[in-house]
PDB file of C-alpha atoms in Angstrom:
ATOM      1  CA  MET A   8      62.168  83.407 -26.451  1.00 39.00           C
ATOM      2  CA  PRO A   9      65.544  82.853 -25.557  1.00 43.00           C
ATOM      3  CA  GLN A  10      67.136  79.487 -25.091  1.00 43.00           C
ATOM      4  CA  ARG A  11      68.120  78.018 -22.500  1.00 44.00           C
ATOM      5  CA  PRO A  12      71.608  78.153 -21.188  1.00 43.00           C
ATOM      6  CA  ASP A  13      73.722  74.605 -22.379  1.00 57.00           C
ATOM      7  CA  THR A  14      74.456  74.474 -18.744  1.00 64.00           C
ATOM      8  CA  LEU A  15      70.719  74.163 -18.178  1.00 67.00           C
ATOM      9  CA  GLU A  16      70.346  71.599 -20.701  1.00 75.00           C
ATOM     10  CA  THR A  17      72.887  69.362 -19.107  1.00 77.00           C
ATOM     11  CA  VAL A  18      71.889  69.649 -15.386  1.00 77.00           C
ATOM     12  CA  LEU A  19      68.487  68.650 -16.635  1.00 77.00           C
ATOM     13  CA  LEU A  20      69.612  65.917 -19.129  1.00 83.00           C
ATOM     14  CA  ALA A  21      71.945  64.433 -16.353  1.00 84.00           C
ATOM     15  CA  VAL A  22      68.808  64.398 -13.785  1.00 80.00           C
ATOM     16  CA  GLU A  23      66.294  62.590 -16.456  1.00 83.00           C
ATOM     17  CA  LEU A  24      69.364  59.905 -16.597  1.00 86.00           C
ATOM     18  CA  LEU A  25      70.079  59.811 -13.126  1.00 84.00           C
ATOM     19  CA  ARG A  26      65.844  58.802 -12.628  1.00 79.00           C
ATOM     20  CA  ARG A  27      66.054  56.542 -15.001  1.00 83.00           C
ATOM     21  CA  ILE A  28      69.188  54.180 -13.912  1.00 84.00           C
ATOM     22  CA  PRO A  29      67.810  51.393 -11.849  1.00 81.00           C
ATOM     23  CA  ARG A  30      68.506  49.426  -8.901  1.00 75.00           C
ATOM     24  CA  GLY A  31      69.117  45.797  -8.942  1.00 71.00           C
ATOM     25  CA  ARG A  32      69.727  45.371 -12.614  1.00 79.00           C
ATOM     26  CA  LYS A  33      71.824  47.350 -15.681  1.00 86.00           C
ATOM     27  CA  ILE A  34      70.590  49.386 -18.273  1.00 89.00           C
ATOM     28  CA  THR A  35      72.586  50.589 -21.336  1.00 91.00           C
ATOM     29  CA  ALA A  36      73.047  53.854 -22.753  1.00 91.00           C
ATOM     30  CA  SER A  37      71.078  52.757 -25.701  1.00 90.00           C
ATOM     31  CA  GLU A  38      67.951  52.129 -23.988  1.00 89.00           C
ATOM     32  CA  LEU A  39      68.272  54.893 -21.780  1.00 90.00           C
ATOM     33  CA  HIS A  40      68.428  56.457 -25.170  1.00 90.00           C
ATOM     34  CA  ARG A  41      65.305  55.289 -25.875  1.00 87.00           C
ATOM     35  CA  GLN A  42      63.536  55.724 -23.633  1.00 83.00           C
ATOM     36  CA  LEU A  43      64.475  59.636 -23.340  1.00 85.00           C
ATOM     37  CA  LYS A  44      63.263  59.846 -26.560  1.00 83.00           C
ATOM     38  CA  ASP A  45      59.785  58.482 -25.554  1.00 77.00           C
ATOM     39  CA  ALA A  46      59.732  60.873 -23.057  1.00 73.00           C
ATOM     40  CA  GLY A  47      60.495  63.228 -25.899  1.00 77.00           C
ATOM     41  CA  ILE A  48      63.292  64.158 -24.973  1.00 83.00           C
ATOM     42  CA  GLU A  49      66.049  64.191 -28.187  1.00 85.00           C
ATOM     43  CA  ARG A  50      69.750  63.820 -27.110  1.00 89.00           C
ATOM     44  CA  SER A  51      72.367  61.818 -29.323  1.00 91.00           C
ATOM     45  CA  GLU A  52      73.375  58.742 -27.796  1.00 91.00           C
ATOM     46  CA  ARG A  53      76.888  59.664 -27.664  1.00 91.00           C
ATOM     47  CA  THR A  54      75.669  62.657 -25.924  1.00 91.00           C
ATOM     48  CA  ILE A  55      74.516  60.035 -23.290  1.00 91.00           C
ATOM     49  CA  GLN A  56      76.951  58.074 -23.170  1.00 91.00           C
ATOM     50  CA  ARG A  57      79.533  61.055 -21.966  1.00 91.00           C
ATOM     51  CA  GLN A  58      76.785  61.637 -19.429  1.00 90.00           C
ATOM     52  CA  LEU A  59      76.804  58.430 -17.720  1.00 91.00           C
ATOM     53  CA  GLU A  60      80.806  58.183 -17.587  1.00 90.00           C
ATOM     54  CA  MET A  61      80.340  61.362 -15.795  1.00 88.00           C
ATOM     55  CA  LEU A  62      77.849  60.428 -13.819  1.00 88.00           C
ATOM     56  CA  SER A  63      79.452  57.000 -12.698  1.00 86.00           C
ATOM     57  CA  SER A  64      81.959  58.496 -11.547  1.00 85.00           C
ATOM     58  CA  HIS A  65      80.207  61.438  -9.184  1.00 83.00           C
ATOM     59  CA  PHE A  66      77.585  59.074  -8.009  1.00 84.00           C
ATOM     60  CA  GLU A  67      77.255  55.754  -6.392  1.00 84.00           C
ATOM     61  CA  ILE A  68      76.623  53.867  -9.813  1.00 88.00           C
ATOM     62  CA  GLU A  69      78.302  51.297 -11.189  1.00 88.00           C
ATOM     63  CA  ARG A  70      79.691  51.133 -14.541  1.00 89.00           C
ATOM     64  CA  ASP A  71      80.216  47.215 -15.999  1.00 87.00           C
ATOM     65  CA  GLU A  72      83.047  47.149 -18.470  1.00 86.00           C
ATOM     66  CA  ARG A  73      83.356  43.740 -18.806  1.00 85.00           C
ATOM     67  CA  SER A  74      81.418  44.024 -22.269  1.00 84.00           C
ATOM     68  CA  LYS A  75      79.864  45.826 -24.377  1.00 84.00           C
ATOM     69  CA  PRO A  76      77.704  47.585 -24.400  1.00 88.00           C
ATOM     70  CA  TYR A  77      78.229  48.651 -20.850  1.00 89.00           C
ATOM     71  CA  GLY A  78      75.544  48.695 -18.201  1.00 90.00           C
ATOM     72  CA  TYR A  79      75.185  50.861 -15.402  1.00 90.00           C
ATOM     73  CA  ARG A  80      73.389  50.493 -12.075  1.00 87.00           C
ATOM     74  CA  TRP A  81      72.596  52.191  -8.831  1.00 84.00           C
ATOM     75  CA  LEU A  82      74.600  50.440  -5.752  1.00 82.00           C
ATOM     76  CA  GLU A  83      72.292  48.466  -3.689  1.00 71.00           C
ATOM     77  CA  ARG A  84      72.763  50.750  -0.883  1.00 69.00           C
ATOM     78  CA  ALA A  85      72.777  54.259  -2.966  1.00 67.00           C
ATOM     79  CA  GLN A  86      71.051  56.838  -2.307  1.00 63.00           C
ATOM     80  CA  THR A  87      68.650  57.102  -5.936  1.00 57.00           C
ATOM     81  CA  LEU A  88      67.600  60.424  -7.262  1.00 57.00           C
ATOM     82  CA  ALA A  89      64.373  61.103  -5.249  1.00 55.00           C
ATOM     83  CA  VAL A  90      61.029  62.305  -6.983  1.00 52.00           C
ATOM     84  CA  PRO A  91      60.341  65.715  -5.097  1.00 54.00           C
ATOM     85  CA  HIS A  92      57.000  65.906  -3.631  1.00 56.00           C
ATOM     86  CA  LEU A  93      55.949  62.090  -3.637  1.00 65.00           C
ATOM     87  CA  THR A  94      53.383  61.812  -1.528  1.00 71.00           C
ATOM     88  CA  PRO A  95      52.714  58.439   0.697  1.00 72.00           C
ATOM     89  CA  HIS A  96      49.504  58.429  -0.676  1.00 71.00           C
ATOM     90  CA  GLU A  97      51.091  59.115  -3.853  1.00 73.00           C
ATOM     91  CA  SER A  98      53.492  56.119  -2.834  1.00 74.00           C
ATOM     92  CA  LEU A  99      51.012  53.510  -2.246  1.00 76.00           C
ATOM     93  CA  LEU A 100      49.268  54.266  -5.660  1.00 76.00           C
ATOM     94  CA  LEU A 101      52.346  54.020  -7.655  1.00 76.00           C
ATOM     95  CA  GLN A 102      53.476  50.904  -5.545  1.00 76.00           C
ATOM     96  CA  LEU A 103      50.134  48.963  -6.788  1.00 76.00           C
ATOM     97  CA  ALA A 104      50.286  50.475  -9.984  1.00 76.00           C
ATOM     98  CA  GLU A 105      53.712  48.999 -10.706  1.00 77.00           C
ATOM     99  CA  GLU A 106      51.789  45.620  -9.425  1.00 75.00           C
ATOM    100  CA  HIS A 107      48.821  45.513 -11.635  1.00 73.00           C
ATOM    101  CA  LEU A 108      50.337  47.545 -14.547  1.00 73.00           C
ATOM    102  CA  LYS A 109      53.583  45.598 -15.046  1.00 73.00           C
ATOM    103  CA  HIS A 110      51.921  43.130 -18.039  1.00 69.00           C
ATOM    104  CA  LEU A 111      49.972  45.816 -19.516  1.00 69.00           C
ATOM    105  CA  LEU A 112      51.948  48.912 -19.984  1.00 66.00           C
ATOM    106  CA  PRO A 113      54.884  49.116 -22.742  1.00 64.00           C
ATOM    107  CA  ALA A 114      57.677  47.660 -21.420  1.00 69.00           C
ATOM    108  CA  ARG A 115      59.662  50.647 -21.599  1.00 65.00           C
ATOM    109  CA  LEU A 116      56.933  52.978 -20.632  1.00 64.00           C
ATOM    110  CA  MET A 117      57.368  50.919 -17.458  1.00 71.00           C
ATOM    111  CA  GLN A 118      61.581  51.277 -17.562  1.00 68.00           C
ATOM    112  CA  SER A 119      60.986  54.764 -17.765  1.00 64.00           C
ATOM    113  CA  MET A 120      58.980  54.888 -15.069  1.00 71.00           C
ATOM    114  CA  ASP A 121      61.655  53.071 -12.887  1.00 71.00           C
ATOM    115  CA  GLY A 122      62.661  56.282 -11.074  1.00 69.00           C
ATOM    116  CA  PHE A 123      59.425  56.668  -9.472  1.00 74.00           C
ATOM    117  CA  PHE A 124      58.468  52.985  -8.508  1.00 77.00           C
ATOM    118  CA  THR A 125      61.881  52.806  -6.817  1.00 74.00           C
ATOM    119  CA  GLN A 126      61.072  55.932  -4.986  1.00 72.00           C
ATOM    120  CA  ALA A 127      57.617  54.885  -4.404  1.00 76.00           C
ATOM    121  CA  ARG A 128      59.165  51.646  -2.738  1.00 74.00           C
ATOM    122  CA  ARG A 129      61.885  53.196  -0.725  1.00 73.00           C
ATOM    123  CA  ASN A 130      59.198  55.553   0.736  1.00 71.00           C
ATOM    124  CA  LEU A 131      56.917  53.080   2.225  1.00 74.00           C
ATOM    125  CA  GLY A 132      60.041  50.933   3.214  1.00 69.00           C
ATOM    126  CA  ASP A 133      61.269  49.404   6.238  1.00 55.00           C
ATOM    127  CA  ASP A 134      61.039  52.040   9.177  1.00 53.00           C
ATOM    128  CA  SER A 135      61.896  49.939  11.831  1.00 51.00           C
ATOM    129  CA  GLN A 136      63.333  52.577  13.674  1.00 48.00           C
ATOM    130  CA  GLY A 137      59.112  54.031  13.915  1.00 51.00           C
ATOM    131  CA  HIS A 138      60.750  57.866  12.141  1.00 50.00           C
ATOM    132  CA  GLY A 139      58.064  57.758   9.644  1.00 57.00           C
ATOM    133  CA  THR A 140      54.571  59.764   9.921  1.00 67.00           C
ATOM    134  CA  GLN A 141      51.263  58.428  10.967  1.00 73.00           C
ATOM    135  CA  SER A 142      50.199  58.801   7.485  1.00 70.00           C
ATOM    136  CA  THR A 143      53.361  57.181   5.637  1.00 72.00           C
ATOM    137  CA  ARG A 144      52.806  54.037   8.060  1.00 77.00           C
ATOM    138  CA  LEU A 145      49.186  54.098   7.601  1.00 79.00           C
ATOM    139  CA  ALA A 146      50.138  53.935   2.991  1.00 77.00           C
ATOM    140  CA  ARG A 147      52.813  51.411   4.359  1.00 75.00           C
ATOM    141  CA  GLU A 148      50.500  48.804   6.054  1.00 80.00           C
ATOM    142  CA  TRP A 149      47.539  48.921   3.520  1.00 77.00           C
ATOM    143  CA  PRO A 150      49.168  46.480   0.635  1.00 75.00           C
ATOM    144  CA  ARG A 151      48.896  43.978   3.459  1.00 77.00           C
ATOM    145  CA  LYS A 152      45.247  44.711   4.409  1.00 80.00           C
ATOM    146  CA  VAL A 153      43.955  44.608   0.405  1.00 75.00           C
ATOM    147  CA  ARG A 154      44.014  41.453  -1.860  1.00 72.00           C
ATOM    148  CA  VAL A 155      42.838  40.078  -5.359  1.00 73.00           C
ATOM    149  CA  VAL A 156      41.883  36.572  -4.480  1.00 76.00           C
ATOM    150  CA  ALA A 157      40.936  34.233  -7.194  1.00 73.00           C
ATOM    151  CA  THR A 158      37.582  33.073  -8.860  1.00 75.00           C
ATOM    152  CA  SER A 159      39.306  29.379  -9.891  1.00 75.00           C
ATOM    153  CA  GLN A 160      42.362  27.275  -8.758  1.00 78.00           C
ATOM    154  CA  PRO A 161      44.887  29.863  -8.499  1.00 81.00           C
ATOM    155  CA  LEU A 162      47.947  28.722 -11.334  1.00 79.00           C
ATOM    156  CA  LEU A 163      51.143  30.061 -11.757  1.00 82.00           C
ATOM    157  CA  PRO A 164      52.006  32.093 -14.794  1.00 83.00           C
ATOM    158  CA  PRO A 165      53.690  30.488 -17.582  1.00 88.00           C
ATOM    159  CA  ALA A 166      56.987  31.506 -18.687  1.00 89.00           C
ATOM    160  CA  ILE A 167      57.339  33.917 -21.223  1.00 89.00           C
ATOM    161  CA  PRO A 168      61.027  34.145 -22.995  1.00 90.00           C
ATOM    162  CA  SER A 169      63.540  36.840 -22.614  1.00 87.00           C
ATOM    163  CA  GLY A 170      62.899  39.749 -25.209  1.00 87.00           C
ATOM    164  CA  VAL A 171      58.959  38.751 -26.061  1.00 91.00           C
ATOM    165  CA  LEU A 172      57.063  40.914 -23.954  1.00 88.00           C
ATOM    166  CA  GLU A 173      59.372  44.022 -24.205  1.00 86.00           C
ATOM    167  CA  GLU A 174      59.323  43.040 -28.711  1.00 90.00           C
ATOM    168  CA  VAL A 175      55.371  43.190 -28.538  1.00 92.00           C
ATOM    169  CA  SER A 176      54.407  45.911 -26.431  1.00 88.00           C
ATOM    170  CA  ASP A 177      56.998  48.411 -28.036  1.00 87.00           C
ATOM    171  CA  ALA A 178      55.350  47.082 -31.921  1.00 91.00           C
ATOM    172  CA  LEU A 179      51.846  47.149 -30.397  1.00 91.00           C
ATOM    173  CA  TYR A 180      52.921  50.807 -29.027  1.00 88.00           C
ATOM    174  CA  ALA A 181      53.759  52.126 -31.738  1.00 88.00           C
ATOM    175  CA  ASN A 182      51.365  50.022 -34.743  1.00 93.00           C
ATOM    176  CA  ARG A 183      54.493  48.188 -36.089  1.00 94.00           C
ATOM    177  CA  TRP A 184      54.875  45.014 -37.800  1.00 96.00           C
ATOM    178  CA  LEU A 185      55.578  42.064 -35.777  1.00 96.00           C
ATOM    179  CA  GLU A 186      57.936  39.271 -36.585  1.00 96.00           C
ATOM    180  CA  LEU A 187      57.426  36.004 -34.366  1.00 96.00           C
ATOM    181  CA  ASP A 188      58.760  32.319 -33.882  1.00 96.00           C
ATOM    182  CA  TYR A 189      55.144  31.264 -32.730  1.00 96.00           C
ATOM    183  CA  GLN A 190      54.910  27.232 -31.349  1.00 95.00           C
ATOM    184  CA  ASN A 191      51.247  26.247 -30.965  1.00 91.00           C
ATOM    185  CA  ALA A 192      49.554  24.311 -28.481  1.00 88.00           C
ATOM    186  CA  ALA A 193      50.108  21.092 -30.548  1.00 90.00           C
ATOM    187  CA  GLY A 194      53.777  21.824 -30.931  1.00 91.00           C
ATOM    188  CA  LYS A 195      53.846  23.164 -34.506  1.00 93.00           C
ATOM    189  CA  ARG A 196      56.446  25.733 -35.038  1.00 94.00           C
ATOM    190  CA  LYS A 197      56.556  28.127 -37.494  1.00 94.00           C
ATOM    191  CA  SER A 198      57.550  32.241 -38.860  1.00 95.00           C
ATOM    192  CA  ILE A 199      54.786  34.618 -39.394  1.00 95.00           C
ATOM    193  CA  LYS A 200      54.163  38.191 -39.549  1.00 96.00           C
ATOM    194  CA  VAL A 201      51.326  39.821 -37.667  1.00 96.00           C
ATOM    195  CA  MET A 202      49.706  43.297 -37.213  1.00 97.00           C
ATOM    196  CA  PRO A 203      49.530  43.534 -33.049  1.00 95.00           C
ATOM    197  CA  LEU A 204      45.955  44.636 -31.754  1.00 96.00           C
ATOM    198  CA  GLY A 205      45.661  44.125 -28.423  1.00 93.00           C
ATOM    199  CA  LEU A 206      47.268  43.015 -25.472  1.00 91.00           C
ATOM    200  CA  ALA A 207      44.768  40.519 -22.634  1.00 90.00           C
ATOM    201  CA  GLN A 208      45.901  39.487 -19.596  1.00 86.00           C
ATOM    202  CA  GLN A 209      43.272  36.268 -18.461  1.00 85.00           C
ATOM    203  CA  GLY A 210      44.505  34.680 -14.971  1.00 82.00           C
ATOM    204  CA  PRO A 211      47.810  34.161 -15.298  1.00 83.00           C
ATOM    205  CA  ARG A 212      48.847  33.959 -18.725  1.00 87.00           C
ATOM    206  CA  LEU A 213      48.989  37.212 -21.798  1.00 89.00           C
ATOM    207  CA  TYR A 214      47.608  37.044 -24.821  1.00 92.00           C
ATOM    208  CA  LEU A 215      48.513  39.178 -27.867  1.00 94.00           C
ATOM    209  CA  VAL A 216      45.764  39.734 -30.056  1.00 95.00           C
ATOM    210  CA  CYS A 217      46.558  39.951 -33.757  1.00 95.00           C
ATOM    211  CA  ARG A 218      45.864  39.896 -37.519  1.00 96.00           C
ATOM    212  CA  TYR A 219      48.134  37.421 -40.077  1.00 95.00           C
ATOM    213  CA  GLU A 220      49.855  39.193 -42.943  1.00 94.00           C
ATOM    214  CA  ASP A 221      47.418  38.916 -45.864  1.00 91.00           C
ATOM    215  CA  PHE A 222      44.099  38.481 -43.305  1.00 93.00           C
ATOM    216  CA  ASP A 223      41.822  40.079 -42.550  1.00 91.00           C
ATOM    217  CA  ASN A 224      40.566  38.035 -38.928  1.00 91.00           C
ATOM    218  CA  GLU A 225      41.995  38.196 -35.600  1.00 93.00           C
ATOM    219  CA  ARG A 226      43.387  35.607 -33.811  1.00 92.00           C
ATOM    220  CA  SER A 227      44.746  35.254 -30.243  1.00 93.00           C
ATOM    221  CA  LEU A 228      48.167  34.084 -29.736  1.00 95.00           C
ATOM    222  CA  ALA A 229      49.437  32.792 -25.810  1.00 93.00           C
ATOM    223  CA  LEU A 230      52.616  35.116 -25.211  1.00 94.00           C
ATOM    224  CA  HIS A 231      54.560  32.012 -23.869  1.00 94.00           C
ATOM    225  CA  ARG A 232      54.276  30.122 -26.534  1.00 95.00           C
ATOM    226  CA  ILE A 233      56.295  33.011 -28.943  1.00 96.00           C
ATOM    227  CA  ARG A 234      60.061  31.947 -28.944  1.00 96.00           C
ATOM    228  CA  LYS A 235      61.354  34.866 -30.399  1.00 95.00           C
ATOM    229  CA  ALA A 236      60.081  38.220 -31.170  1.00 95.00           C
ATOM    230  CA  GLN A 237      61.360  41.086 -33.503  1.00 94.00           C
ATOM    231  CA  ALA A 238      59.306  44.622 -34.256  1.00 92.00           C
ATOM    232  CA  SER A 239      59.729  45.750 -37.276  1.00 92.00           C
ATOM    233  CA  THR A 240      60.325  48.870 -38.672  1.00 91.00           C
ATOM    234  CA  LEU A 241      57.384  49.317 -40.695  1.00 94.00           C
ATOM    235  CA  THR A 242      54.521  50.683 -39.699  1.00 94.00           C
ATOM    236  CA  PHE A 243      50.608  49.873 -40.601  1.00 95.00           C
ATOM    237  CA  ALA A 244      47.214  51.888 -40.268  1.00 94.00           C
ATOM    238  CA  ARG A 245      45.661  50.489 -37.549  1.00 94.00           C
ATOM    239  CA  PRO A 246      42.056  48.842 -38.725  1.00 94.00           C
ATOM    240  CA  VAL A 247      39.398  51.484 -37.714  1.00 93.00           C
ATOM    241  CA  GLU A 248      36.821  48.789 -37.395  1.00 94.00           C
ATOM    242  CA  PHE A 249      38.701  46.584 -34.488  1.00 93.00           C
ATOM    243  CA  ASP A 250      37.842  47.003 -30.808  1.00 93.00           C
ATOM    244  CA  LEU A 251      39.150  45.528 -28.369  1.00 92.00           C
ATOM    245  CA  GLN A 252      36.129  45.592 -25.960  1.00 91.00           C
ATOM    246  CA  LYS A 253      34.178  44.454 -28.803  1.00 91.00           C
ATOM    247  CA  TYR A 254      36.353  41.838 -28.766  1.00 91.00           C
ATOM    248  CA  ASP A 255      36.200  40.401 -25.440  1.00 90.00           C
ATOM    249  CA  ASP A 256      32.149  41.201 -25.448  1.00 87.00           C
ATOM    250  CA  ASP A 257      32.092  38.732 -28.158  1.00 88.00           C
ATOM    251  CA  GLY A 258      33.893  35.682 -25.705  1.00 85.00           C
ATOM    252  CA  ARG A 259      36.354  35.538 -28.253  1.00 87.00           C
ATOM    253  CA  PHE A 260      39.036  35.163 -25.279  1.00 86.00           C
ATOM    254  CA  GLY A 261      36.867  32.483 -24.205  1.00 81.00           C
ATOM    255  CA  PHE A 262      36.527  30.360 -27.664  1.00 81.00           C
ATOM    256  CA  GLY A 263      33.814  31.634 -28.902  1.00 82.00           C
ATOM    257  CA  GLU A 264      32.484  33.652 -31.976  1.00 83.00           C
ATOM    258  CA  GLY A 265      30.307  36.878 -30.822  1.00 85.00           C
ATOM    259  CA  GLN A 266      27.004  34.516 -31.013  1.00 90.00           C
ATOM    260  CA  GLN A 267      24.820  35.508 -28.483  1.00 91.00           C
ATOM    261  CA  VAL A 268      22.007  32.795 -26.622  1.00 93.00           C
ATOM    262  CA  ARG A 269      19.407  32.139 -24.410  1.00 95.00           C
ATOM    263  CA  LEU A 270      20.466  30.047 -22.030  1.00 96.00           C
ATOM    264  CA  THR A 271      17.981  28.278 -19.394  1.00 96.00           C
ATOM    265  CA  PHE A 272      19.602  25.618 -16.797  1.00 96.00           C
ATOM    266  CA  CYS A 273      18.004  24.239 -13.668  1.00 96.00           C
ATOM    267  CA  ILE A 274      20.412  24.210 -10.820  1.00 96.00           C
ATOM    268  CA  GLU A 275      20.644  23.406  -7.033  1.00 95.00           C
ATOM    269  CA  ASN A 276      20.046  26.430  -4.803  1.00 94.00           C
ATOM    270  CA  GLU A 277      22.936  25.867  -2.638  1.00 93.00           C
ATOM    271  CA  ALA A 278      24.946  25.266  -6.013  1.00 93.00           C
ATOM    272  CA  GLY A 279      23.381  28.746  -7.257  1.00 93.00           C
ATOM    273  CA  PHE A 280      22.718  30.415  -4.514  1.00 93.00           C
ATOM    274  CA  HIS A 281      26.012  33.107  -5.962  1.00 92.00           C
ATOM    275  CA  LEU A 282      24.240  33.635  -9.119  1.00 94.00           C
ATOM    276  CA  ARG A 283      21.521  36.007  -7.346  1.00 93.00           C
ATOM    277  CA  GLU A 284      23.830  38.138  -6.128  1.00 93.00           C
ATOM    278  CA  THR A 285      26.145  37.954  -9.488  1.00 92.00           C
ATOM    279  CA  PRO A 286      24.023  37.096 -12.254  1.00 94.00           C
ATOM    280  CA  LEU A 287      24.829  36.172 -15.566  1.00 94.00           C
ATOM    281  CA  SER A 288      23.157  38.770 -17.788  1.00 93.00           C
ATOM    282  CA  LYS A 289      21.050  41.839 -16.774  1.00 93.00           C
ATOM    283  CA  ASP A 290      18.138  39.928 -17.860  1.00 95.00           C
ATOM    284  CA  GLN A 291      18.745  37.272 -15.901  1.00 96.00           C
ATOM    285  CA  HIS A 292      15.480  35.551 -14.838  1.00 96.00           C
ATOM    286  CA  VAL A 293      15.493  33.195 -11.868  1.00 95.00           C
ATOM    287  CA  GLN A 294      12.348  30.863 -10.925  1.00 94.00           C
ATOM    288  CA  ASP A 295      11.737  28.691  -7.675  1.00 93.00           C
ATOM    289  CA  HIS A 296      11.380  24.720  -7.384  1.00 91.00           C
ATOM    290  CA  ASN A 297       9.389  23.681  -4.317  1.00 86.00           C
ATOM    291  CA  ASP A 298      11.989  20.397  -4.906  1.00 88.00           C
ATOM    292  CA  GLY A 299      15.714  22.502  -3.531  1.00 91.00           C
ATOM    293  CA  TRP A 300      16.487  23.535  -7.338  1.00 95.00           C
ATOM    294  CA  MET A 301      15.635  26.658  -9.176  1.00 95.00           C
ATOM    295  CA  GLU A 302      15.642  27.772 -12.944  1.00 96.00           C
ATOM    296  CA  ILE A 303      17.798  29.946 -14.824  1.00 96.00           C
ATOM    297  CA  THR A 304      17.152  32.274 -17.712  1.00 96.00           C
ATOM    298  CA  ALA A 305      19.753  34.780 -19.114  1.00 95.00           C
ATOM    299  CA  THR A 306      21.089  35.641 -22.358  1.00 95.00           C
ATOM    300  CA  VAL A 307      24.711  35.188 -22.395  1.00 93.00           C
ATOM    301  CA  VAL A 308      27.664  34.775 -25.571  1.00 92.00           C
ATOM    302  CA  ASP A 309      27.946  30.870 -26.224  1.00 92.00           C
ATOM    303  CA  SER A 310      31.283  29.778 -26.073  1.00 90.00           C
ATOM    304  CA  ALA A 311      33.790  26.842 -24.948  1.00 89.00           C
ATOM    305  CA  MET A 312      34.382  28.759 -21.185  1.00 89.00           C
ATOM    306  CA  LEU A 313      30.694  28.456 -20.881  1.00 92.00           C
ATOM    307  CA  ASP A 314      30.675  25.047 -21.141  1.00 93.00           C
ATOM    308  CA  TRP A 315      33.740  24.436 -19.297  1.00 92.00           C
ATOM    309  CA  TRP A 316      31.354  26.773 -16.218  1.00 93.00           C
ATOM    310  CA  LEU A 317      28.090  24.662 -16.594  1.00 94.00           C
ATOM    311  CA  ARG A 318      30.366  21.181 -16.589  1.00 93.00           C
ATOM    312  CA  GLY A 319      32.076  22.610 -13.830  1.00 92.00           C
ATOM    313  CA  PHE A 320      29.066  21.828 -11.406  1.00 94.00           C
ATOM    314  CA  GLY A 321      28.784  18.291 -11.866  1.00 94.00           C
ATOM    315  CA  THR A 322      25.120  17.120 -11.443  1.00 95.00           C
ATOM    316  CA  ALA A 323      24.039  20.166  -9.584  1.00 95.00           C
ATOM    317  CA  VAL A 324      23.326  21.424 -13.198  1.00 96.00           C
ATOM    318  CA  THR A 325      20.913  19.820 -15.224  1.00 95.00           C
ATOM    319  CA  ASP A 326      18.708  20.456 -18.292  1.00 94.00           C
ATOM    320  CA  VAL A 327      21.047  22.848 -20.224  1.00 95.00           C
ATOM    321  CA  ARG A 328      19.257  24.785 -23.038  1.00 95.00           C
ATOM    322  CA  LYS A 329      20.764  26.876 -25.465  1.00 94.00           C
ATOM    323  CA  MET A 330      18.456  28.715 -28.135  1.00 93.00           C
ATOM    324  CA  THR A 331      20.095  31.638 -30.611  1.00 90.00           C
ATOM    325  CA  LEU A 332      18.597  34.740 -31.205  1.00 80.00           C
ATOM    326  CA  ASN A 333      17.092  33.916 -34.654  1.00 65.00           C
ATOM    327  CA  THR A 334      15.232  31.007 -32.485  1.00 44.00           C
ATOM    328  CA  GLU A 335      16.776  27.989 -33.495  1.00 46.00           C
ATOM    329  CA  GLU A 336      17.691  25.904 -30.657  1.00 45.00           C
ATOM    330  CA  LYS A 337      21.044  24.643 -30.288  1.00 44.00           C
TER     331      LYS A 337
END
């Protein structure tokens, strides 16, 4: 099979770089080199540097030469490279995906999608002149028609130190050991080496599920308590017995240990009405009492979160009983 001409290879590389140069923040040649490598495009960093020098002289791309490594970004009002055939519905999907996946996908993977996200935002941007198609206008209105609402008191997300999420997600994605400077809830700070196994978002917080070096049990570390993170060059074999779904089902994010119990409690009808519509478990049983109360029985995972939830009802919940599945009552 004949090789593609060097000219075509150069054009394709230029297109990939133009797509990945962001607006509003700077990116370096080494960062673009990593993105292209992750996408399966092998080019030397020097080649990318030469291409960036050429592109910044022909397009509305700012080259920050105040310090090395140089940073590149599209000027604020520049027309960035458009992603072809991106329909209004595809633009809407990308816009929603960017918002909800930004903490759950590897940071570099999200960065490699910058060109698509930027074009999606532009496609659904302001249309004060009314020139867009009806489909575009309807897609633009959709984000204002839907909302994910909180099930408890809303909290602002804790601040995660710069670079931590990127290093953690990179190590998790590539199965590499992770070196952390971690400060626990009691304020104790120490350096640890961990095997990253999973990333979970719980409300406004992000948690890293990992194993400490020389240990075979899992722990959850709050990302905002990681002061510094560095992905190692050393890889590990991911434990075949670990399952993030099972870890969650066992109530580990609710400070449980996977112990299932048969829970029984009485609750006022008004306070517990929602449990008829959204039961605690598939085997939940509701017994109505004549005094304005009902008795709930369900098989659930025992955890501190369960206790907090029950205490949240105050005097509207009474007679709480737990029986483990081996019939020993707690």
